[in-house]
Tab-separated table of C-alpha atoms and ligand atoms in Angstrom:
chain	number	residue	atom	x	y	z
G	1	MET	CA	15.612	-18.780	-5.887
G	2	GLU	CA	12.641	-18.754	-3.506
G	3	GLN	CA	10.571	-15.955	-1.990
G	4	SER	CA	8.655	-15.821	1.304
G	5	LEU	CA	6.290	-13.345	2.876
G	6	VAL	CA	7.484	-12.275	6.328
G	7	LEU	CA	5.360	-10.262	8.762
G	8	VAL	CA	6.656	-8.696	11.940
G	9	LYS	CA	3.365	-8.966	13.806
G	10	PRO	CA	1.903	-6.438	16.268
G	11	ASP	CA	3.777	-7.886	19.258
G	12	GLY	CA	7.085	-7.711	17.388
G	13	VAL	CA	6.433	-4.130	16.297
G	14	GLN	CA	5.331	-3.005	19.776
G	15	ARG	CA	8.355	-4.675	21.382
G	16	GLY	CA	10.767	-2.944	18.993
G	17	LEU	CA	11.870	-6.141	17.253
G	18	ILE	CA	11.622	-5.063	13.584
G	19	GLY	CA	15.378	-4.474	13.485
G	20	GLU	CA	16.120	-7.798	15.210
G	21	VAL	CA	14.058	-9.695	12.623
G	22	ILE	CA	15.644	-7.877	9.682
G	23	THR	CA	19.157	-8.333	11.098
G	24	ARG	CA	18.670	-12.083	11.532
G	25	LEU	CA	17.448	-12.487	7.945
G	26	GLU	CA	20.208	-10.244	6.555
G	27	ASN	CA	22.840	-12.139	8.556
G	28	ARG	CA	21.511	-15.391	7.130
G	29	GLY	CA	22.348	-14.072	3.661
G	30	LEU	CA	18.788	-13.487	2.502
G	31	ARG	CA	17.758	-10.482	0.422
G	32	LEU	CA	14.946	-8.035	1.241
G	33	VAL	CA	12.932	-7.392	-1.940
G	34	ALA	CA	9.789	-5.631	-0.634
G	35	ALA	CA	8.652	-3.897	2.568
G	36	ARG	CA	5.673	-1.921	3.836
G	37	PHE	CA	4.849	-0.729	7.379
G	38	MET	CA	1.071	-0.740	7.617
G	39	TRP	CA	-2.152	-1.297	9.487
G	40	VAL	CA	-3.913	-4.533	8.507
G	41	ASN	CA	-7.652	-4.222	7.899
G	42	THR	CA	-10.057	-7.050	8.733
G	43	GLU	CA	-10.569	-7.952	5.062
G	44	LEU	CA	-6.838	-8.513	4.486
G	45	ALA	CA	-6.488	-10.349	7.811
G	46	GLU	CA	-9.336	-12.731	6.938
G	47	LYS	CA	-7.906	-13.461	3.492
G	48	HIS	CA	-4.405	-14.015	4.896
G	49	TYR	CA	-5.620	-16.376	7.625
G	50	ALA	CA	-8.497	-17.996	5.621
G	51	VAL	CA	-6.877	-21.415	6.062
G	52	HIS	CA	-7.439	-21.090	9.844
G	53	ALA	CA	-11.129	-20.027	9.627
G	54	GLY	CA	-13.207	-22.068	12.052
G	55	LYS	CA	-10.315	-22.936	14.370
G	56	PRO	CA	-10.657	-21.871	18.017
G	57	PHE	CA	-7.788	-19.376	17.739
G	58	TYR	CA	-9.064	-17.768	14.488
G	59	ALA	CA	-11.157	-14.871	15.885
G	60	PRO	CA	-8.528	-13.775	18.448
G	61	LEU	CA	-5.880	-14.079	15.718
G	62	ILE	CA	-7.799	-11.651	13.467
G	63	THR	CA	-8.223	-9.244	16.399
G	64	PHE	CA	-4.511	-9.549	17.204
G	65	ILE	CA	-3.142	-8.975	13.691
G	66	THR	CA	-5.344	-5.858	13.267
G	67	SER	CA	-4.499	-4.431	16.719
G	68	SER	CA	-1.311	-2.548	15.809
G	69	PRO	CA	0.767	-1.944	12.661
G	70	VAL	CA	2.781	-4.750	11.106
G	71	MET	CA	5.976	-4.726	9.033
G	72	ALA	CA	5.194	-6.703	5.864
G	73	MET	CA	8.164	-7.875	3.813
G	74	VAL	CA	9.214	-10.242	1.060
G	75	TRP	CA	12.585	-12.001	1.446
G	76	GLU	CA	14.390	-13.951	-1.243
G	77	GLY	CA	17.170	-16.503	-1.429
G	78	PRO	CA	17.993	-20.170	-2.071
G	79	ASP	CA	15.606	-22.317	0.023
G	80	ALA	CA	14.363	-19.065	1.566
G	81	ILE	CA	11.174	-20.628	2.972
G	82	ALA	CA	13.004	-23.331	4.939
G	83	ALA	CA	15.800	-20.951	5.960
G	84	ILE	CA	13.378	-18.361	7.334
G	85	ARG	CA	11.250	-20.912	9.185
G	86	GLN	CA	14.422	-22.355	10.700
G	87	THR	CA	15.576	-18.878	11.761
G	88	PHE	CA	12.192	-18.141	13.369
G	89	GLY	CA	11.662	-21.546	15.039
G	90	LYS	CA	8.452	-23.398	15.823
G	91	THR	CA	5.151	-21.515	16.200
G	92	ARG	CA	5.125	-21.756	20.008
G	93	GLY	CA	8.109	-20.111	21.675
G	94	THR	CA	8.413	-22.861	24.290
G	95	GLU	CA	8.785	-25.456	21.494
G	96	ALA	CA	11.229	-23.424	19.371
G	97	ASP	CA	14.869	-24.519	19.339
G	98	PRO	CA	17.375	-22.479	21.365
G	99	GLY	CA	18.861	-19.699	19.289
G	100	THR	CA	15.792	-19.237	17.107
G	101	LEU	CA	13.964	-15.913	17.157
G	102	ARG	CA	10.852	-17.352	18.813
G	103	HIS	CA	12.876	-19.232	21.417
G	104	ASP	CA	14.729	-16.053	22.267
G	105	PHE	CA	11.728	-13.707	22.300
G	106	ALA	CA	8.429	-15.626	22.639
G	107	LEU	CA	6.516	-18.016	24.906
G	108	GLN	CA	3.132	-18.590	23.304
G	109	ALA	CA	1.533	-19.340	19.908
G	110	ARG	CA	-0.366	-16.108	19.201
G	111	TYR	CA	2.299	-13.756	20.524
G	112	ASN	CA	5.007	-15.263	18.322
G	113	ILE	CA	6.557	-12.095	16.790
G	114	VAL	CA	6.565	-13.118	13.131
G	115	HIS	CA	4.751	-14.893	10.338
G	116	ALA	CA	6.501	-16.662	7.454
G	117	SER	CA	5.117	-18.539	4.442
G	118	ASP	CA	5.128	-22.327	4.948
G	119	SER	CA	5.388	-23.572	1.323
G	120	PRO	CA	6.065	-22.232	-2.191
G	121	GLU	CA	2.319	-22.346	-2.938
G	122	THR	CA	1.460	-20.411	0.231
G	123	ALA	CA	4.262	-17.931	-0.486
G	124	ALA	CA	2.905	-17.212	-3.985
G	125	PHE	CA	-0.612	-16.682	-2.574
G	126	GLU	CA	0.554	-14.510	0.327
G	127	ILE	CA	2.978	-12.354	-1.673
G	128	ALA	CA	0.271	-11.643	-4.271
G	129	LEU	CA	-2.148	-10.790	-1.446
G	130	TRP	CA	0.179	-8.311	0.293
G	131	PHE	CA	2.182	-6.777	-2.561
G	132	LYS	CA	1.689	-5.614	-6.138
G	133	PRO	CA	4.209	-7.079	-8.620
G	134	GLU	CA	5.766	-3.629	-9.163
G	135	GLU	CA	6.490	-3.353	-5.403
G	136	ILE	CA	8.914	-6.295	-5.568
G	137	VAL	CA	12.416	-4.908	-6.103
G	138	SER	CA	14.767	-6.976	-8.239
G	139	TRP	CA	18.383	-6.598	-7.065
G	140	GLN	CA	21.412	-8.468	-5.755
G	141	ARG	CA	23.597	-7.962	-2.699
G	142	ASP	CA	27.194	-7.987	-3.864
G	143	ILE	CA	28.174	-10.125	-0.859
G	144	GLU	CA	25.869	-12.983	-1.963
G	145	LYS	CA	28.643	-14.576	-4.030
G	146	TRP	CA	30.488	-15.190	-0.739
G	147	ILE	CA	27.426	-16.771	0.919
G	148	TYR	CA	26.001	-19.167	-1.695
G	149	GLU	CA	26.647	-20.452	-5.229
P	1	CMP	P1	1.341	-17.601	11.923
P	1	CMP	O1	2.587	-18.118	11.316
P	1	CMP	O2	1.043	-16.163	11.766
P	1	CMP	O3	0.112	-18.447	11.328
P	1	CMP	C1	-1.055	-18.720	12.056
P	1	CMP	C2	-0.983	-18.174	13.422
P	1	CMP	O4	-1.969	-18.650	14.297
P	1	CMP	C3	0.311	-18.602	14.065
P	1	CMP	O5	1.383	-17.917	13.471
P	1	CMP	C4	0.053	-18.283	15.496
P	1	CMP	O6	0.297	-16.913	15.800
P	1	CMP	C5	-1.442	-18.550	15.598
P	1	CMP	N1	-1.714	-19.808	16.276
P	1	CMP	C6	-1.439	-21.039	15.841
P	1	CMP	N2	-1.836	-21.958	16.741
P	1	CMP	C7	-2.383	-21.254	17.759
P	1	CMP	C8	-2.974	-21.619	18.995
P	1	CMP	N3	-3.098	-22.900	19.354
P	1	CMP	N4	-3.423	-20.641	19.796
P	1	CMP	C9	-3.311	-19.347	19.439
P	1	CMP	N5	-2.769	-18.939	18.276
P	1	CMP	C10	-2.299	-19.882	17.443
């Protein structure tokens, strides 16, 4: 079983897409195990995006992610990281496959609605950064037995 951090970023929140994101992940069969609606301060933003420090889009990205509340979540399931990234599509909306969230709702790289962890190592780092262990809820959806073994 894998976990991934998922953020509905300021553009997704402002456009009223929190429900759309949650519905797509629930429909996929994944399980929500943590959630917090919150403002992101600069310190958290810089830690979260430390891997992008120095890139041309870094400063505007920090400004963007702190510009409006975000919906921070942890989702769980078999191959959750790949499943979520497939559901969301490529970073840039114009490169995302038809039917993916970013294809359906986004055009550019910064205004791309959501963030999702890109590897198990990144997921472990990001989940520990955004949530305390006691905020992760351990449970099962009864319908899971009809979605995966
Ligand atoms: P995210 O998954 O949150 O991780 C890093 C973010 O940087 C990415 O989504 C995009 O929002 C943003 N990003 C990546 N490449 C670019 C780019 N070329 N220009 C602007 N923003 C970018």
